[in-house]
mmCIF file of C-alpha atoms in Angstrom:
data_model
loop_
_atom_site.group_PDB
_atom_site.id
_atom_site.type_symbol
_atom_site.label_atom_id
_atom_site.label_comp_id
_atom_site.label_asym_id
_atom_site.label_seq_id
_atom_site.Cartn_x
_atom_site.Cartn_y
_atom_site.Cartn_z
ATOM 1 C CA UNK F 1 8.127 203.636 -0.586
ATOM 2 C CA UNK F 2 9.742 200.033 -0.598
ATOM 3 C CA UNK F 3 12.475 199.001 -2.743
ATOM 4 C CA UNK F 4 11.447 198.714 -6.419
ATOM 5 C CA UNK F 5 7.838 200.524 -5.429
ATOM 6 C CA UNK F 6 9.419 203.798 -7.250
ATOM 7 C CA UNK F 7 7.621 204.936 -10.276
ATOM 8 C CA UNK F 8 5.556 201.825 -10.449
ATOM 9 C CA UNK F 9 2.228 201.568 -12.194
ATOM 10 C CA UNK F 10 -1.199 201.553 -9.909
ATOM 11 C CA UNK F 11 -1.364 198.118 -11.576
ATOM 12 C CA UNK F 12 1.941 196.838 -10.018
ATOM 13 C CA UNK F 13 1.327 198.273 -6.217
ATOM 14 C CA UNK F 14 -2.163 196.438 -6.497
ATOM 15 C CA UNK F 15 -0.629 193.041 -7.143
ATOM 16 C CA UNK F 16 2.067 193.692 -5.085
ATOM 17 C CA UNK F 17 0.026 194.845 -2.187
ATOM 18 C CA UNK F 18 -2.022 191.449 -3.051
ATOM 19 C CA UNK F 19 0.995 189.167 -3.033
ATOM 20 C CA UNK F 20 2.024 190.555 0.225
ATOM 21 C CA UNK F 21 -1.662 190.095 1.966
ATOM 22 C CA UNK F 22 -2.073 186.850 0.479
ATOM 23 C CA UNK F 23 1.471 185.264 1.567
ATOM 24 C CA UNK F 24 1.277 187.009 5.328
ATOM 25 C CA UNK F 25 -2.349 185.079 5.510
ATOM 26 C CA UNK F 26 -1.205 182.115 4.027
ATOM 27 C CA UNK F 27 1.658 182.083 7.172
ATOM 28 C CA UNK F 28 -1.048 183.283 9.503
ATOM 29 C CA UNK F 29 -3.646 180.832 8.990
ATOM 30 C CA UNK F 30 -0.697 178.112 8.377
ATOM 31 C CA UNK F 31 -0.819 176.652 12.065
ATOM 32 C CA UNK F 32 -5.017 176.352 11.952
ATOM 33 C CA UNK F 33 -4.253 174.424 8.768
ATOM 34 C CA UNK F 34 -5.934 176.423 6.550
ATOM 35 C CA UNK F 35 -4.295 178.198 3.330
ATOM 36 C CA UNK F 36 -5.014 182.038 2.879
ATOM 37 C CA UNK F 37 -7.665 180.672 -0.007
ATOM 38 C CA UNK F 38 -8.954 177.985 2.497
ATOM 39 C CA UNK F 39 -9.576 181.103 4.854
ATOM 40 C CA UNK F 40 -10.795 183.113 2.293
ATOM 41 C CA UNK F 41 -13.905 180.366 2.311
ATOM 42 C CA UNK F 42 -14.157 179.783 6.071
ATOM 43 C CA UNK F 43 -13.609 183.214 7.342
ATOM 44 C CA UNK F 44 -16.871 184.346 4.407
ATOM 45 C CA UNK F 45 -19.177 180.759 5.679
ATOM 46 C CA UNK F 46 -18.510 182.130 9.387
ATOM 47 C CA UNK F 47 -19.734 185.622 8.394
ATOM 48 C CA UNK F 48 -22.676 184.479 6.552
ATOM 49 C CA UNK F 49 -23.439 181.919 9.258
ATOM 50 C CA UNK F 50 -24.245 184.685 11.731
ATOM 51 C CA UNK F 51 -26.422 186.194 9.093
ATOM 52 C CA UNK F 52 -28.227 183.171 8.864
ATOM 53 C CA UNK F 53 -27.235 182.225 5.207
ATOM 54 C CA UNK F 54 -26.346 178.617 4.222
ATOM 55 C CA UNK F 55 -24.983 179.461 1.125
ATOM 56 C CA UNK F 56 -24.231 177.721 -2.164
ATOM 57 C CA UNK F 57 -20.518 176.796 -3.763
ATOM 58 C CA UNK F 58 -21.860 179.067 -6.670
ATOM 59 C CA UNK F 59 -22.902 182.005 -3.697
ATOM 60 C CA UNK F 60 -20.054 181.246 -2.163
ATOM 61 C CA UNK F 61 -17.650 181.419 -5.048
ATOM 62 C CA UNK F 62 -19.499 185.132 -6.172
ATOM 63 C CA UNK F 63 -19.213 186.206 -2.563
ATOM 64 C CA UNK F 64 -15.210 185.330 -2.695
ATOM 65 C CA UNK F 65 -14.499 186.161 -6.459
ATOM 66 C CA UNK F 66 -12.457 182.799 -6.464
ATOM 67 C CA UNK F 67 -13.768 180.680 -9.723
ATOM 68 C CA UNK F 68 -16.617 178.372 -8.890
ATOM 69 C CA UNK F 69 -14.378 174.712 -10.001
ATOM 70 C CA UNK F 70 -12.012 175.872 -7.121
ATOM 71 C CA UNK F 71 -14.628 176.410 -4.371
ATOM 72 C CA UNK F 72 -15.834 173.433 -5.027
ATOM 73 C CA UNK F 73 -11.878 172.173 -4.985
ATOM 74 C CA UNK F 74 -11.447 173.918 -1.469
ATOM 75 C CA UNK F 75 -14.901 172.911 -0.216
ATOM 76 C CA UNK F 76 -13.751 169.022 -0.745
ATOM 77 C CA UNK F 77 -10.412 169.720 1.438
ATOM 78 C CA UNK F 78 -12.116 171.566 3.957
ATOM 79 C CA UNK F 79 -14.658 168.674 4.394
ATOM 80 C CA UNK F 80 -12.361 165.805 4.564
ATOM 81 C CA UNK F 81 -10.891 168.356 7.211
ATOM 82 C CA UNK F 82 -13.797 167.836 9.487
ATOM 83 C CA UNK F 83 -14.512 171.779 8.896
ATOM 84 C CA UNK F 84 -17.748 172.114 6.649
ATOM 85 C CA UNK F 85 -20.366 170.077 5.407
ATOM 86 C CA UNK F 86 -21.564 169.996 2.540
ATOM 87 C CA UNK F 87 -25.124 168.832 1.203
ATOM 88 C CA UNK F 88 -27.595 168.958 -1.360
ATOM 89 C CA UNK F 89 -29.909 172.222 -1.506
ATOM 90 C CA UNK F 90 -33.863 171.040 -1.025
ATOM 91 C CA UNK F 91 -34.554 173.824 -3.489
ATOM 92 C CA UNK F 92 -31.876 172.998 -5.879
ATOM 93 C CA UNK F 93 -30.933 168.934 -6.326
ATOM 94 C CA UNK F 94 -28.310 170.284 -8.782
ATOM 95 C CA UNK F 95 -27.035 172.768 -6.124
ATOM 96 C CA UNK F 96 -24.388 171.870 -3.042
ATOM 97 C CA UNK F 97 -25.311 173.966 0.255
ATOM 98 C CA UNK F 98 -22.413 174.517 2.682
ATOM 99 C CA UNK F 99 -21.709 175.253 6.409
ATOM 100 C CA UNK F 100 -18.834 175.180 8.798
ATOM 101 C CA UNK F 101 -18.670 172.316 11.611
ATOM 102 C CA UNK F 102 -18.087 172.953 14.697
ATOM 103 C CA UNK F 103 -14.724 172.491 14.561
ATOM 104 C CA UNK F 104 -15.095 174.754 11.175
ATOM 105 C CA UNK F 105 -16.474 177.509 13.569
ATOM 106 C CA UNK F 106 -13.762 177.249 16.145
ATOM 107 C CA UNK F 107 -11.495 177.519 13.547
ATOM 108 C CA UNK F 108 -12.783 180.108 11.527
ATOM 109 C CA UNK F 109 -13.168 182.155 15.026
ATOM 110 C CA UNK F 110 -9.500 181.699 15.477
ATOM 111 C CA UNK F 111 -8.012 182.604 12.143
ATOM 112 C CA UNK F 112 -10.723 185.370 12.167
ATOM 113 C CA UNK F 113 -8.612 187.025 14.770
ATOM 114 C CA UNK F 114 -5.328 186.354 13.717
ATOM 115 C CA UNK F 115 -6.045 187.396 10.341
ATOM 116 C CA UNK F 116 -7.743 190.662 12.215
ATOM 117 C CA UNK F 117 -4.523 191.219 14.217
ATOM 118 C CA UNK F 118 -2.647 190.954 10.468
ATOM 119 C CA UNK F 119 -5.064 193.958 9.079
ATOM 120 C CA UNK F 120 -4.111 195.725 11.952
ATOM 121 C CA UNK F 121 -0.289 195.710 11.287
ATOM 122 C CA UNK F 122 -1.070 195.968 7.517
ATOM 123 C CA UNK F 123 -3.091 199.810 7.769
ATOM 124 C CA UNK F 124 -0.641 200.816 10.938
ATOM 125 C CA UNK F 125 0.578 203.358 8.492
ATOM 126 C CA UNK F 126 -2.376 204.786 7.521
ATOM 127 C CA UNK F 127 -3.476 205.308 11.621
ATOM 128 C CA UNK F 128 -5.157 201.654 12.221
ATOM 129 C CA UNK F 129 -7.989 199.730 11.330
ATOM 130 C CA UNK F 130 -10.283 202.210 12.724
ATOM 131 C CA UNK F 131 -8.692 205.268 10.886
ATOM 132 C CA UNK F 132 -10.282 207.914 8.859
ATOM 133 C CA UNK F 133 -7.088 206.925 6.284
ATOM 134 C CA UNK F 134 -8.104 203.522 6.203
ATOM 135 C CA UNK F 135 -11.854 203.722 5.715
ATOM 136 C CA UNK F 136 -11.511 206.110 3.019
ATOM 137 C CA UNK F 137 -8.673 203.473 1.382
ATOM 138 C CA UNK F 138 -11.423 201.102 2.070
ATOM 139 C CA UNK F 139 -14.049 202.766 0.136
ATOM 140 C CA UNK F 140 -10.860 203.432 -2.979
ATOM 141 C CA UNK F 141 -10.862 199.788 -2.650
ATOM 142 C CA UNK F 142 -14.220 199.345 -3.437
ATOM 143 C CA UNK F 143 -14.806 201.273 -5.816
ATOM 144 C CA UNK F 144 -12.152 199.869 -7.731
ATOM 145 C CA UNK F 145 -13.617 196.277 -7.505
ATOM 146 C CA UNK F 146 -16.971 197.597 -8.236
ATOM 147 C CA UNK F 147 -15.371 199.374 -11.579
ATOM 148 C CA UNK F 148 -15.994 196.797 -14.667
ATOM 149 C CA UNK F 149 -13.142 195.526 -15.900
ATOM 150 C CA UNK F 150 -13.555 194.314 -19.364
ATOM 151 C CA UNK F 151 -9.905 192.597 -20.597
ATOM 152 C CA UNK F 152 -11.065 192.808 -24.028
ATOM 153 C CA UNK F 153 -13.123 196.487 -24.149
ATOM 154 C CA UNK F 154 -9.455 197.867 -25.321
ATOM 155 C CA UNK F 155 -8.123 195.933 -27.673
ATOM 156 C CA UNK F 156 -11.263 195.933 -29.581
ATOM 157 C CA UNK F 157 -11.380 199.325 -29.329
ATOM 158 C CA UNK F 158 -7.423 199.699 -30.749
ATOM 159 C CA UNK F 159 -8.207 197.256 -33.796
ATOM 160 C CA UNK F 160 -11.313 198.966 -34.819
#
């Protein structure tokens, strides 16, 4: 374990673990121009693209878990950009739709696989991307963002 990992709490690995991903992205996806949260939104458009969704900042921002004020934020940069539209929903005047550009595809393509090539490096020691270690952390993973977190749940339950 790294240097000041020892007898840590779940709680600490996880955002360290986080701060780690998020910085190595940020440098990653630094010479596309994008910032790891600017990925975050291009890299999830480009997926959804290819499923044939046009989503909404508000899809979006539930698809991302970033807060719906800052999609809308990043959306604005990535449009002056050049690398997503965005326009009014016919179903929803109140509602922006977005997609990538072209040049938003290109570049979501390419930080796709540099980002890839960083997951890679990041689960080497658990055997790889395509590991039995590594699916298995994946499923951990999700079932500990699929676990409700309520902030307040125990300190009602302490005062009461």
């Amino acid at each position: 374990m790294s240097n000041g990992s020892e007898g840590a709490t779940p709680g600490f690995l996880v955002w360290r673990l986080s701060m780690k991903w998020r910085v190595a992205v940020d440098r990653a996806v630094a010479p596309l121009g994008l910032t790891h949260a600017q990925y975050s939104l291009v890299a999830s458009l480009y997926g959804m693209r290819r499923s044939g969704e046009r989503p909404s900042q508000r899809r979006l921002a539930d698809h991302t878990g970033l807060e719906p004020l800052y999609v809308s934020k990043l959306a604005r940069a990535l449009e002056t950009a050049g690398l997503l539209e965005r326009t009014r929903d016919p179903r929803d005047p109140r509602a922006v739709q977005l997609a990538l550009t072209e040049q938003g595809c290109e570049v979501g393509a390419r930080a796709i696989t540099v980002v890839h090539g960083l997951l890679q490096q990041l689960l080497e020691p658990l055997g790889g991307l395509e590991s039995a270690r590594a699916r298995e952390f994946a499923r951990d993973l999700t079932a500990l963002l699929d676990a409700p977190l309520d902030p307040f749940s125990e300190n009602e339950t302490e005062q009461s």
